[in-house]
mmCIF file of C-alpha atoms in Angstrom:
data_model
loop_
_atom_site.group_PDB
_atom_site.id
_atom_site.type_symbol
_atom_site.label_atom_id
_atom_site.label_comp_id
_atom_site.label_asym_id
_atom_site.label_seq_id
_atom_site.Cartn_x
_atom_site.Cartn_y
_atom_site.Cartn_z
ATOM 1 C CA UNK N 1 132.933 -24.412 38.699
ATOM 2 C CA UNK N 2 129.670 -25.567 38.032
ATOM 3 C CA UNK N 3 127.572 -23.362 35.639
ATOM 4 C CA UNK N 4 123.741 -23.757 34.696
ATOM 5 C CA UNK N 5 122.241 -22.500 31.392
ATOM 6 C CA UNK N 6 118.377 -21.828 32.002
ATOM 7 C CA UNK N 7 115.925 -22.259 28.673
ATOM 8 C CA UNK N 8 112.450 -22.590 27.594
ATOM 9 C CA UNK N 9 110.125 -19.875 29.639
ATOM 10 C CA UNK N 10 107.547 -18.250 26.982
ATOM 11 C CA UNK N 11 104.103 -16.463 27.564
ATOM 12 C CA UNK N 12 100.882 -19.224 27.616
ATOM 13 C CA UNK N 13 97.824 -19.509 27.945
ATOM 14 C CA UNK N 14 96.726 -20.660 31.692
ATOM 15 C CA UNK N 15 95.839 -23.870 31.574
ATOM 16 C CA UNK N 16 98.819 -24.590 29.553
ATOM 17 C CA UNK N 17 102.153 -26.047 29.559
ATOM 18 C CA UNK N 18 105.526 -25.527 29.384
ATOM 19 C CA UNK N 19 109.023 -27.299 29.798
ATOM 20 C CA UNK N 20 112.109 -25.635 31.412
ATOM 21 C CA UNK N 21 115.948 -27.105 30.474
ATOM 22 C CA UNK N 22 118.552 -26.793 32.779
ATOM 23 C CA UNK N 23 122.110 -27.593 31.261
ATOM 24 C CA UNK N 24 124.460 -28.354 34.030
ATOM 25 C CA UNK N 25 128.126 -28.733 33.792
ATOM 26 C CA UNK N 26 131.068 -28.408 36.190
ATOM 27 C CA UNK N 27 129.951 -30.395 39.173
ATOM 28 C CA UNK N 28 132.662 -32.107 41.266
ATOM 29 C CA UNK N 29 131.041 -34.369 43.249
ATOM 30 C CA UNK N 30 128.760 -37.522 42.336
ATOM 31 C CA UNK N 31 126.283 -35.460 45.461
ATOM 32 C CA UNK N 32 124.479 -32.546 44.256
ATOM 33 C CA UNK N 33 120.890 -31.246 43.950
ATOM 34 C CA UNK N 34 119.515 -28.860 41.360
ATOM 35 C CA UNK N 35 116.378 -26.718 42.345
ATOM 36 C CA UNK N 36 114.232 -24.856 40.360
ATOM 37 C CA UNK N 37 113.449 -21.595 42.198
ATOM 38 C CA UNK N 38 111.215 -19.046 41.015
ATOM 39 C CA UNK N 39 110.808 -14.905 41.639
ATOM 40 C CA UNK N 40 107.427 -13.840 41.518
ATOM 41 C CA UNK N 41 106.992 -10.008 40.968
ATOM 42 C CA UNK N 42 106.624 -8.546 44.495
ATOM 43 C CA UNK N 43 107.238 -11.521 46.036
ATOM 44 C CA UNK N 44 110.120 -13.533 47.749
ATOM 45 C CA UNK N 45 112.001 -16.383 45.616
ATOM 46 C CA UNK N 46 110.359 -19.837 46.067
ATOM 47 C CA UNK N 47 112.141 -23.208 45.763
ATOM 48 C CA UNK N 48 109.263 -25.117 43.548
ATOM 49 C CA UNK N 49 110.897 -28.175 42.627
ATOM 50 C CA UNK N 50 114.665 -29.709 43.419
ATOM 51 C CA UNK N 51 116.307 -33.109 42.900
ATOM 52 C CA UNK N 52 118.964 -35.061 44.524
ATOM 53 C CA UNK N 53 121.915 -37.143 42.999
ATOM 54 C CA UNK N 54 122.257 -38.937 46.000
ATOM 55 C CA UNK N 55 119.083 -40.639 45.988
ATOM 56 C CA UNK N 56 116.849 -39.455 43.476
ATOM 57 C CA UNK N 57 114.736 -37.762 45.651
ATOM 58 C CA UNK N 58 112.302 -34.663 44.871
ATOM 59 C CA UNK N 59 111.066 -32.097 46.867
ATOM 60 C CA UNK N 60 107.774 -30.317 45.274
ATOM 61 C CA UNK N 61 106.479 -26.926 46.627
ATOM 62 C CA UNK N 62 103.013 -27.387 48.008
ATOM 63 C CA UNK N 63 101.400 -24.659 45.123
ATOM 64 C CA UNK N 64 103.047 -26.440 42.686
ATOM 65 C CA UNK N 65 102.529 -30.397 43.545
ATOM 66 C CA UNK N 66 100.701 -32.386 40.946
ATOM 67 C CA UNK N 67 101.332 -30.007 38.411
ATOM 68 C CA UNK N 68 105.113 -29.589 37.741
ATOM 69 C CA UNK N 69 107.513 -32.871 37.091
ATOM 70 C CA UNK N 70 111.228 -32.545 37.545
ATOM 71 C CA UNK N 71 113.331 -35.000 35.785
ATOM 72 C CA UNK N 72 116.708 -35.622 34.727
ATOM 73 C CA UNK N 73 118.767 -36.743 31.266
ATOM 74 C CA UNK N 74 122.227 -37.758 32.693
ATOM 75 C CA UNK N 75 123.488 -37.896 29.092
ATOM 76 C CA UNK N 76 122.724 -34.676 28.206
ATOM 77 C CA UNK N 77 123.531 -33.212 31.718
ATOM 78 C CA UNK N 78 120.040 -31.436 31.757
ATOM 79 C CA UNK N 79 117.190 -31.336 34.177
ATOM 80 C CA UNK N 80 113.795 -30.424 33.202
ATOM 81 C CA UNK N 81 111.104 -29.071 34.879
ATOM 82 C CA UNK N 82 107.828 -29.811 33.034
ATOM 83 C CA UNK N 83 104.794 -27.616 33.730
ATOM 84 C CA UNK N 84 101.533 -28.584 33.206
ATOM 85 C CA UNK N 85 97.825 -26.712 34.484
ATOM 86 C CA UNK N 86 99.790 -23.291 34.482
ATOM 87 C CA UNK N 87 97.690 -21.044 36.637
ATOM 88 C CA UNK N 88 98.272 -17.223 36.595
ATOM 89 C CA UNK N 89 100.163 -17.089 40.149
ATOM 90 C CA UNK N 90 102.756 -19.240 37.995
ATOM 91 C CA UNK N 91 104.070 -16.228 36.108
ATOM 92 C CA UNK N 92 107.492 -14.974 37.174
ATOM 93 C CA UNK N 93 111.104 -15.387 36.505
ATOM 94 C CA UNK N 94 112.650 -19.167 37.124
ATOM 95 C CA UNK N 95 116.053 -20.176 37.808
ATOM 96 C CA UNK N 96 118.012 -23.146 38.298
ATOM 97 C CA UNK N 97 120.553 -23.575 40.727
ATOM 98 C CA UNK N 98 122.628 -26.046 42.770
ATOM 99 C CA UNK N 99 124.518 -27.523 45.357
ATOM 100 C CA UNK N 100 127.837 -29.429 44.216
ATOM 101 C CA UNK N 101 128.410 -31.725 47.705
ATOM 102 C CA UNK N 102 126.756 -33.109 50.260
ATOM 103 C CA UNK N 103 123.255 -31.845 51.061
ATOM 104 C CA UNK N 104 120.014 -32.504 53.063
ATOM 105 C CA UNK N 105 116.959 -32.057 50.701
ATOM 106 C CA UNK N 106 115.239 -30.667 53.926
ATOM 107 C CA UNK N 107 117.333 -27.602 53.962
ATOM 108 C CA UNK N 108 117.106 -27.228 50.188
ATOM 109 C CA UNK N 109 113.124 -26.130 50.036
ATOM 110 C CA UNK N 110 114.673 -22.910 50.745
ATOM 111 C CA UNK N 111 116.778 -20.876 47.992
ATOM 112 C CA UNK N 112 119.740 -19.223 50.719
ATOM 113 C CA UNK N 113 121.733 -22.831 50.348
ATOM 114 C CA UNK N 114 121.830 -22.717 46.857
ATOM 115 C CA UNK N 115 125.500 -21.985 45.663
ATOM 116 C CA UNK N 116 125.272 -21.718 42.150
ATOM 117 C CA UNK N 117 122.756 -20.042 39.957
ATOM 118 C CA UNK N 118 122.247 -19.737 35.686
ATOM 119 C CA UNK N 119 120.227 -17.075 34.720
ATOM 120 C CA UNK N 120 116.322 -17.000 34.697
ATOM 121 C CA UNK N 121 114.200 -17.614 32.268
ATOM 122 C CA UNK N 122 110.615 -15.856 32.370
ATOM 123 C CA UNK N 123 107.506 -17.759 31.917
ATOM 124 C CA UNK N 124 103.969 -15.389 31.885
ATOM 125 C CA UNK N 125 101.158 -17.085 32.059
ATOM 126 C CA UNK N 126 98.323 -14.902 30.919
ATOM 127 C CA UNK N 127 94.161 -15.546 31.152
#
C-alpha cells in the first residue's frame, strides 16, 4: 500500500519561504500522481500543486502559480513542494496524497480522487 510521510511546515514570516518533503513508498504502478492539497481553517481543502509520473506534468492552483515549485527526487522517493512569497492566506494544514494507476491530471485539481493520504504538516505564515 502506498504510504506518504509529510515534513517541513513551520511558522514564517510572509514573504518567506518554506520547503515541504513528501516521502513516498508503496506505489505499484510506474502511473501515479502526488498532489499537495492544503486545509485552510474554515475553508474547503484545495489541490495547490500535483505531479504526474506519466508525463511529468504539473498542475498549479491559480493562488498559488509563480510562487510554489513541485519537484521530484526519484532516488530518494520524495517530492517537494517549495514555497516561496508566502502570503498570509497560505497558512493552513498541507498534505500529500496520491493516486497509484492511471489518472487524468484534469480530474486531479480536485482532492475527492485522491486515494492515499500522509498526514499534514502545518505551515503559519504570520505578518
Amino acid at each position: 500500500e502506498v504510504q506518504l510521510q509529510a515534513s517541513g511546515g513551520g511558522l514564517v514570516q510572509a514573504g518567506g519561504s518554506l520547503r515541504l518533503s513528501c516521502a513516498a513508498s508503496g506505489f505499484t504502478s510506474d502511473d501515479y500522481a502526488i498532489g499537495w492539497i492544503r486545509q485552510a481553517p474554515g475553508k474547503d481543502r484545495e489541490v495547490v500543486s500535483c505531479f504526474s509520473s506519466t508525463d511529468g506534468s504539473t498542475y498549479y492552483a491559480p493562488s498559488v502559480e509563480g510562487r510554489f515549485t513541485i519537484s521530484t527526487d526519484n532516488a530518494k522517493s520524495t517530492v517537494y513542494l517549495e514555497m516561496n512569497s508566502l502570503k498570509l492566506e497560505d497558512t493552513g494544514v498541507y498534505f500529500c496524497a496520491a493516486v497509484d494507476g492511471p489518472h487524468s491530471l484534469r480530474i486531479l485539481t480536485r482532492w475527492g480522487p485522491y486515494d492515499f493520504w500522509g498526514q499534514g504538516t502545518q505551515v503559519t505564515v504570520s505578518s
